[in-house]
PDB file of C-alpha atoms in Angstrom:
ATOM      1  CA  MET A   1     -43.125 151.499  75.231  1.00 54.00           C
ATOM      2  CA  ASN A   2     -45.923 151.746  72.916  1.00 60.00           C
ATOM      3  CA  ILE A   3     -46.376 150.258  69.448  1.00 56.00           C
ATOM      4  CA  ARG A   4     -45.346 153.151  67.562  1.00 60.00           C
ATOM      5  CA  GLU A   5     -41.882 153.716  69.698  1.00 59.00           C
ATOM      6  CA  LEU A   6     -41.401 149.809  69.447  1.00 53.00           C
ATOM      7  CA  ASN A   7     -41.672 150.246  65.540  1.00 54.00           C
ATOM      8  CA  LYS A   8     -39.413 152.923  65.653  1.00 58.00           C
ATOM      9  CA  THR A   9     -36.537 150.589  67.236  1.00 63.00           C
ATOM     10  CA  ASN A  10     -34.740 147.732  65.613  1.00 67.00           C
ATOM     11  CA  LEU A  11     -36.059 145.072  68.247  1.00 76.00           C
ATOM     12  CA  PRO A  12     -37.904 142.560  66.236  1.00 84.00           C
ATOM     13  CA  ILE A  13     -41.464 141.667  67.332  1.00 86.00           C
ATOM     14  CA  ILE A  14     -41.357 137.912  68.397  1.00 92.00           C
ATOM     15  CA  ARG A  15     -44.398 135.866  68.860  1.00 93.00           C
ATOM     16  CA  ILE A  16     -44.325 133.740  71.485  1.00 95.00           C
ATOM     17  CA  ASP A  17     -45.470 130.088  70.701  1.00 95.00           C
ATOM     18  CA  ASP A  18     -45.163 127.312  73.402  1.00 96.00           C
ATOM     19  CA  SER A  19     -45.225 124.580  70.808  1.00 94.00           C
ATOM     20  CA  LEU A  20     -41.539 125.178  70.066  1.00 94.00           C
ATOM     21  CA  GLU A  21     -40.541 124.433  73.688  1.00 95.00           C
ATOM     22  CA  LYS A  22     -39.958 120.793  72.566  1.00 92.00           C
ATOM     23  CA  TYR A  23     -37.173 121.741  70.324  1.00 92.00           C
ATOM     24  CA  LYS A  24     -35.266 123.081  73.501  1.00 92.00           C
ATOM     25  CA  LYS A  25     -34.129 119.562  74.543  1.00 89.00           C
ATOM     26  CA  MET A  26     -33.794 117.987  71.129  1.00 88.00           C
ATOM     27  CA  PRO A  27     -30.425 117.268  70.151  1.00 86.00           C
ATOM     28  CA  LEU A  28     -30.613 119.530  66.934  1.00 89.00           C
ATOM     29  CA  PHE A  29     -27.408 120.539  64.923  1.00 90.00           C
ATOM     30  CA  GLN A  30     -25.094 118.311  66.969  1.00 91.00           C
ATOM     31  CA  GLU A  31     -22.602 118.350  64.264  1.00 91.00           C
ATOM     32  CA  LYS A  32     -22.390 122.128  64.019  1.00 92.00           C
ATOM     33  CA  ILE A  33     -22.242 122.020  68.098  1.00 95.00           C
ATOM     34  CA  ASP A  34     -19.412 119.622  68.206  1.00 95.00           C
ATOM     35  CA  GLN A  35     -17.559 121.734  65.585  1.00 94.00           C
ATOM     36  CA  ALA A  36     -18.166 124.563  67.505  1.00 96.00           C
ATOM     37  CA  ASN A  37     -16.688 123.365  70.340  1.00 97.00           C
ATOM     38  CA  GLU A  38     -13.729 121.792  68.537  1.00 96.00           C
ATOM     39  CA  THR A  39     -13.175 125.389  67.226  1.00 96.00           C
ATOM     40  CA  LEU A  40     -13.231 127.195  70.673  1.00 97.00           C
ATOM     41  CA  LYS A  41     -11.340 124.561  72.668  1.00 96.00           C
ATOM     42  CA  LYS A  42      -8.475 125.528  69.694  1.00 95.00           C
ATOM     43  CA  VAL A  43      -8.830 129.123  69.746  1.00 95.00           C
ATOM     44  CA  GLY A  44     -10.991 130.289  72.833  1.00 95.00           C
ATOM     45  CA  LEU A  45     -12.389 133.545  72.521  1.00 95.00           C
ATOM     46  CA  PRO A  46     -10.867 136.767  71.143  1.00 93.00           C
ATOM     47  CA  GLN A  47      -8.029 138.362  73.230  1.00 77.00           C
ATOM     48  CA  VAL A  48      -9.971 141.075  73.676  1.00 64.00           C
ATOM     49  CA  VAL A  49     -12.411 139.433  75.821  1.00 53.00           C
ATOM     50  CA  LYS A  50      -9.540 137.301  77.696  1.00 48.00           C
ATOM     51  CA  SER A  51      -7.595 140.389  78.557  1.00 48.00           C
ATOM     52  CA  LYS A  52     -10.725 141.866  79.849  1.00 52.00           C
ATOM     53  CA  LEU A  53     -11.518 138.858  82.048  1.00 49.00           C
ATOM     54  CA  LYS A  54      -7.899 138.962  83.708  1.00 47.00           C
TER      55      LYS A  54
ATOM     56  CA  MET B   1     -32.121 150.149  59.234  1.00 60.00           C
ATOM     57  CA  LYS B   2     -34.966 147.915  58.638  1.00 72.00           C
ATOM     58  CA  LEU B   3     -34.690 145.120  56.053  1.00 81.00           C
ATOM     59  CA  PRO B   4     -37.622 142.902  54.912  1.00 89.00           C
ATOM     60  CA  ARG B   5     -37.822 139.783  56.978  1.00 91.00           C
ATOM     61  CA  TYR B   6     -40.204 137.009  58.181  1.00 94.00           C
ATOM     62  CA  GLU B   7     -42.323 136.979  60.995  1.00 94.00           C
ATOM     63  CA  LEU B   8     -40.581 135.135  64.141  1.00 95.00           C
ATOM     64  CA  LYS B   9     -42.018 132.816  66.662  1.00 96.00           C
ATOM     65  CA  SER B  10     -40.221 131.736  69.377  1.00 96.00           C
ATOM     66  CA  GLU B  11     -40.671 129.951  72.886  1.00 96.00           C
ATOM     67  CA  LYS B  12     -40.315 131.605  75.931  1.00 95.00           C
ATOM     68  CA  SER B  13     -36.632 131.541  76.497  1.00 96.00           C
ATOM     69  CA  LEU B  14     -35.992 132.782  73.113  1.00 96.00           C
ATOM     70  CA  MET B  15     -33.394 129.901  72.117  1.00 97.00           C
ATOM     71  CA  VAL B  16     -35.452 128.650  69.647  1.00 96.00           C
ATOM     72  CA  PHE B  17     -37.276 130.291  66.713  1.00 97.00           C
ATOM     73  CA  GLU B  18     -39.372 129.389  63.556  1.00 95.00           C
ATOM     74  CA  PHE B  19     -40.342 131.325  60.655  1.00 96.00           C
ATOM     75  CA  VAL B  20     -41.959 130.433  57.079  1.00 95.00           C
ATOM     76  CA  SER B  21     -39.727 131.320  54.153  1.00 93.00           C
ATOM     77  CA  GLU B  22     -41.932 132.241  51.286  1.00 94.00           C
ATOM     78  CA  GLY B  23     -40.483 131.985  47.748  1.00 90.00           C
ATOM     79  CA  VAL B  24     -40.388 130.661  44.082  1.00 90.00           C
ATOM     80  CA  LYS B  25     -40.797 127.069  45.781  1.00 87.00           C
ATOM     81  CA  GLY B  26     -43.260 127.775  48.158  1.00 91.00           C
ATOM     82  CA  GLU B  27     -43.607 127.928  51.774  1.00 93.00           C
ATOM     83  CA  ILE B  28     -40.623 126.247  53.640  1.00 91.00           C
ATOM     84  CA  PRO B  29     -40.709 126.289  57.486  1.00 92.00           C
ATOM     85  CA  LYS B  30     -37.271 126.797  59.029  1.00 93.00           C
ATOM     86  CA  LEU B  31     -36.299 126.455  62.611  1.00 94.00           C
ATOM     87  CA  ILE B  32     -33.292 128.668  64.408  1.00 95.00           C
ATOM     88  CA  LYS B  33     -31.220 127.467  67.561  1.00 96.00           C
ATOM     89  CA  PHE B  34     -29.067 128.466  69.857  1.00 97.00           C
ATOM     90  CA  SER B  35     -27.632 125.953  71.477  1.00 96.00           C
ATOM     91  CA  GLU B  36     -25.050 125.698  74.417  1.00 96.00           C
ATOM     92  CA  THR B  37     -21.159 125.262  73.775  1.00 97.00           C
ATOM     93  CA  ASN B  38     -19.001 123.839  76.059  1.00 97.00           C
ATOM     94  CA  VAL B  39     -17.562 127.698  76.842  1.00 96.00           C
ATOM     95  CA  PRO B  40     -19.960 129.405  79.215  1.00 95.00           C
ATOM     96  CA  GLU B  41     -21.986 132.085  77.678  1.00 96.00           C
ATOM     97  CA  VAL B  42     -20.785 130.804  74.128  1.00 97.00           C
ATOM     98  CA  TYR B  43     -23.917 129.865  72.262  1.00 98.00           C
ATOM     99  CA  ASN B  44     -23.942 128.156  68.846  1.00 97.00           C
ATOM    100  CA  LEU B  45     -26.331 129.611  66.127  1.00 95.00           C
ATOM    101  CA  ALA B  46     -27.754 127.365  63.642  1.00 93.00           C
ATOM    102  CA  PHE B  47     -30.755 127.215  61.260  1.00 90.00           C
ATOM    103  CA  GLY B  48     -32.538 124.857  58.711  1.00 89.00           C
ATOM    104  CA  ASP B  49     -35.407 123.703  56.910  1.00 88.00           C
ATOM    105  CA  LYS B  50     -38.032 121.743  59.258  1.00 86.00           C
ATOM    106  CA  ILE B  51     -38.607 118.428  57.222  1.00 77.00           C
ATOM    107  CA  GLY B  52     -42.270 117.674  56.918  1.00 69.00           C
ATOM    108  CA  LEU B  53     -44.271 116.780  60.031  1.00 64.00           C
ATOM    109  CA  THR B  54     -41.334 114.984  61.587  1.00 65.00           C
ATOM    110  CA  ASN B  55     -39.196 117.032  64.179  1.00 65.00           C
ATOM    111  CA  GLU B  56     -36.154 116.653  62.091  1.00 69.00           C
ATOM    112  CA  ILE B  57     -34.268 119.463  60.596  1.00 75.00           C
ATOM    113  CA  ASP B  58     -31.936 119.765  57.593  1.00 73.00           C
ATOM    114  CA  ASP B  59     -29.005 122.211  58.020  1.00 71.00           C
ATOM    115  CA  PHE B  60     -27.902 121.357  54.600  1.00 68.00           C
ATOM    116  CA  ALA B  61     -30.756 121.748  52.451  1.00 70.00           C
ATOM    117  CA  ILE B  62     -30.424 124.062  49.707  1.00 73.00           C
ATOM    118  CA  SER B  63     -33.989 125.541  49.333  1.00 72.00           C
ATOM    119  CA  ASN B  64     -32.831 128.052  46.562  1.00 82.00           C
ATOM    120  CA  ASN B  65     -36.391 129.581  47.259  1.00 86.00           C
ATOM    121  CA  GLY B  66     -35.482 133.094  46.020  1.00 86.00           C
ATOM    122  CA  ASP B  67     -35.153 134.886  49.303  1.00 89.00           C
ATOM    123  CA  SER B  68     -31.846 134.381  50.990  1.00 87.00           C
ATOM    124  CA  GLU B  69     -31.611 137.839  51.773  1.00 88.00           C
ATOM    125  CA  LYS B  70     -34.963 138.011  53.693  1.00 92.00           C
ATOM    126  CA  VAL B  71     -34.171 134.861  55.298  1.00 91.00           C
ATOM    127  CA  LEU B  72     -30.699 136.049  56.611  1.00 88.00           C
ATOM    128  CA  ALA B  73     -32.259 139.333  57.917  1.00 89.00           C
ATOM    129  CA  THR B  74     -34.894 137.236  59.567  1.00 93.00           C
ATOM    130  CA  VAL B  75     -31.967 135.001  61.234  1.00 92.00           C
ATOM    131  CA  VAL B  76     -30.411 138.314  62.326  1.00 90.00           C
ATOM    132  CA  ALA B  77     -33.473 139.244  63.795  1.00 91.00           C
ATOM    133  CA  SER B  78     -33.055 136.379  65.931  1.00 94.00           C
ATOM    134  CA  VAL B  79     -29.814 137.349  67.096  1.00 94.00           C
ATOM    135  CA  ILE B  80     -30.828 140.531  67.980  1.00 92.00           C
ATOM    136  CA  ALA B  81     -33.759 139.331  69.663  1.00 94.00           C
ATOM    137  CA  PHE B  82     -31.704 136.471  71.584  1.00 95.00           C
ATOM    138  CA  THR B  83     -28.692 138.952  72.718  1.00 95.00           C
ATOM    139  CA  GLU B  84     -31.291 141.707  73.517  1.00 93.00           C
ATOM    140  CA  LYS B  85     -32.256 138.961  76.295  1.00 94.00           C
ATOM    141  CA  TYR B  86     -28.953 137.579  77.222  1.00 96.00           C
ATOM    142  CA  PRO B  87     -26.654 140.759  76.683  1.00 95.00           C
ATOM    143  CA  ASN B  88     -23.291 139.015  77.647  1.00 95.00           C
ATOM    144  CA  TRP B  89     -23.474 135.926  75.468  1.00 97.00           C
ATOM    145  CA  TRP B  90     -21.802 135.353  72.829  1.00 97.00           C
ATOM    146  CA  VAL B  91     -22.832 133.985  69.272  1.00 97.00           C
ATOM    147  CA  TYR B  92     -20.750 131.497  67.379  1.00 97.00           C
ATOM    148  CA  ALA B  93     -21.900 130.812  63.547  1.00 95.00           C
ATOM    149  CA  THR B  94     -20.627 129.177  60.971  1.00 93.00           C
ATOM    150  CA  GLY B  95     -21.842 127.802  57.519  1.00 88.00           C
ATOM    151  CA  SER B  96     -22.991 124.203  57.312  1.00 83.00           C
ATOM    152  CA  THR B  97     -20.573 124.458  53.952  1.00 86.00           C
ATOM    153  CA  LYS B  98     -17.914 126.917  52.773  1.00 88.00           C
ATOM    154  CA  SER B  99     -20.120 128.605  50.175  1.00 85.00           C
ATOM    155  CA  ARG B 100     -22.763 129.020  53.005  1.00 84.00           C
ATOM    156  CA  THR B 101     -20.116 130.332  55.139  1.00 91.00           C
ATOM    157  CA  ARG B 102     -19.396 132.933  52.289  1.00 89.00           C
ATOM    158  CA  LEU B 103     -22.692 133.738  52.052  1.00 85.00           C
ATOM    159  CA  TYR B 104     -23.040 134.618  55.626  1.00 86.00           C
ATOM    160  CA  GLN B 105     -19.870 136.551  55.257  1.00 91.00           C
ATOM    161  CA  ILE B 106     -21.138 138.544  52.407  1.00 89.00           C
ATOM    162  CA  GLY B 107     -24.460 139.538  54.239  1.00 86.00           C
ATOM    163  CA  ILE B 108     -22.479 140.773  57.363  1.00 88.00           C
ATOM    164  CA  SER B 109     -20.183 142.669  55.075  1.00 90.00           C
ATOM    165  CA  LYS B 110     -23.017 144.362  53.515  1.00 85.00           C
ATOM    166  CA  TYR B 111     -23.938 145.632  56.761  1.00 85.00           C
ATOM    167  CA  VAL B 112     -21.345 145.721  58.891  1.00 88.00           C
ATOM    168  CA  ASP B 113     -21.100 149.489  59.616  1.00 87.00           C
ATOM    169  CA  GLU B 114     -24.625 149.014  60.931  1.00 84.00           C
ATOM    170  CA  ILE B 115     -23.942 146.242  62.847  1.00 87.00           C
ATOM    171  CA  ARG B 116     -20.925 147.604  64.694  1.00 90.00           C
ATOM    172  CA  LYS B 117     -23.101 150.216  66.062  1.00 89.00           C
ATOM    173  CA  SER B 118     -24.411 147.396  68.765  1.00 91.00           C
ATOM    174  CA  PHE B 119     -22.584 144.281  68.222  1.00 94.00           C
ATOM    175  CA  GLU B 120     -18.615 143.225  68.492  1.00 95.00           C
ATOM    176  CA  ILE B 121     -17.841 140.926  65.511  1.00 95.00           C
ATOM    177  CA  TYR B 122     -14.945 138.796  64.990  1.00 97.00           C
ATOM    178  CA  GLY B 123     -14.291 136.221  62.227  1.00 96.00           C
ATOM    179  CA  LEU B 124     -11.826 132.984  62.391  1.00 96.00           C
ATOM    180  CA  LEU B 125      -8.749 133.467  60.330  1.00 95.00           C
ATOM    181  CA  ASN B 126      -5.942 130.766  60.809  1.00 93.00           C
ATOM    182  CA  GLY B 127      -6.821 129.903  63.983  1.00 92.00           C
ATOM    183  CA  ASP B 128      -7.420 133.078  65.457  1.00 94.00           C
ATOM    184  CA  TRP B 129     -10.271 135.548  65.782  1.00 96.00           C
ATOM    185  CA  LYS B 130      -9.902 138.972  64.104  1.00 95.00           C
ATOM    186  CA  VAL B 131     -12.068 141.839  64.092  1.00 95.00           C
ATOM    187  CA  PHE B 132     -14.277 141.162  60.949  1.00 95.00           C
ATOM    188  CA  ARG B 133     -13.539 143.186  57.882  1.00 94.00           C
ATOM    189  CA  LYS B 134     -14.977 143.551  54.643  1.00 93.00           C
ATOM    190  CA  GLY B 135     -13.332 140.779  51.863  1.00 91.00           C
ATOM    191  CA  ILE B 136     -11.778 138.426  53.915  1.00 93.00           C
ATOM    192  CA  ASN B 137     -13.079 134.818  53.855  1.00 93.00           C
ATOM    193  CA  TYR B 138     -13.548 133.952  57.527  1.00 95.00           C
ATOM    194  CA  GLU B 139     -13.941 130.185  58.595  1.00 95.00           C
ATOM    195  CA  SER B 140     -16.766 131.062  61.314  1.00 96.00           C
ATOM    196  CA  PHE B 141     -18.053 134.414  62.993  1.00 96.00           C
ATOM    197  CA  LEU B 142     -18.853 135.387  66.763  1.00 97.00           C
ATOM    198  CA  VAL B 143     -20.588 138.403  67.868  1.00 96.00           C
ATOM    199  CA  LYS B 144     -21.764 139.835  71.204  1.00 95.00           C
ATOM    200  CA  ARG B 145     -23.749 143.097  71.907  1.00 94.00           C
ATOM    201  CA  LYS B 146     -21.455 146.006  72.826  1.00 92.00           C
TER     202      LYS B 146
END
């Protein structure tokens, strides 16, 4: 895909920066993750997904 | 549809993104992270302000930098990039506060027809996932590529 074609798509252009690697293993936003886990444990995924998995 | 958004940087796996908000209060670096949850293939989306030169992130910060729409469009761009790389994975998102969740809901509502072309989108209401509809206050959101 050339630049002109790429610019026509909705795909964002991302610059790779290896200095961000350090954040991958950091326990950031832990409160939110705990909250998400709590919610997902209670309600799971939408019904349409559950039925697709059956 | 292309909304104004900030340039995004990311490490190779597209799990962590960074951008700089530029507004009335100056430049505020922000970090977006997609984190694993206990449910396979469901990732939690969170973002916040980077604090000084430390590695800390404040997701309760109210920047009031006058660019919330551009910030949201940038976060959406990270979701597009993340789900382009991992099309079978779900993204779970909620605000740090009720008012912030409502802000996300308003943002989603504004562009929901466009979003639906590429994503399935659900809102959590009274303990159940419902297909996202405008004008309803949801507690959290779940999206996945179609």
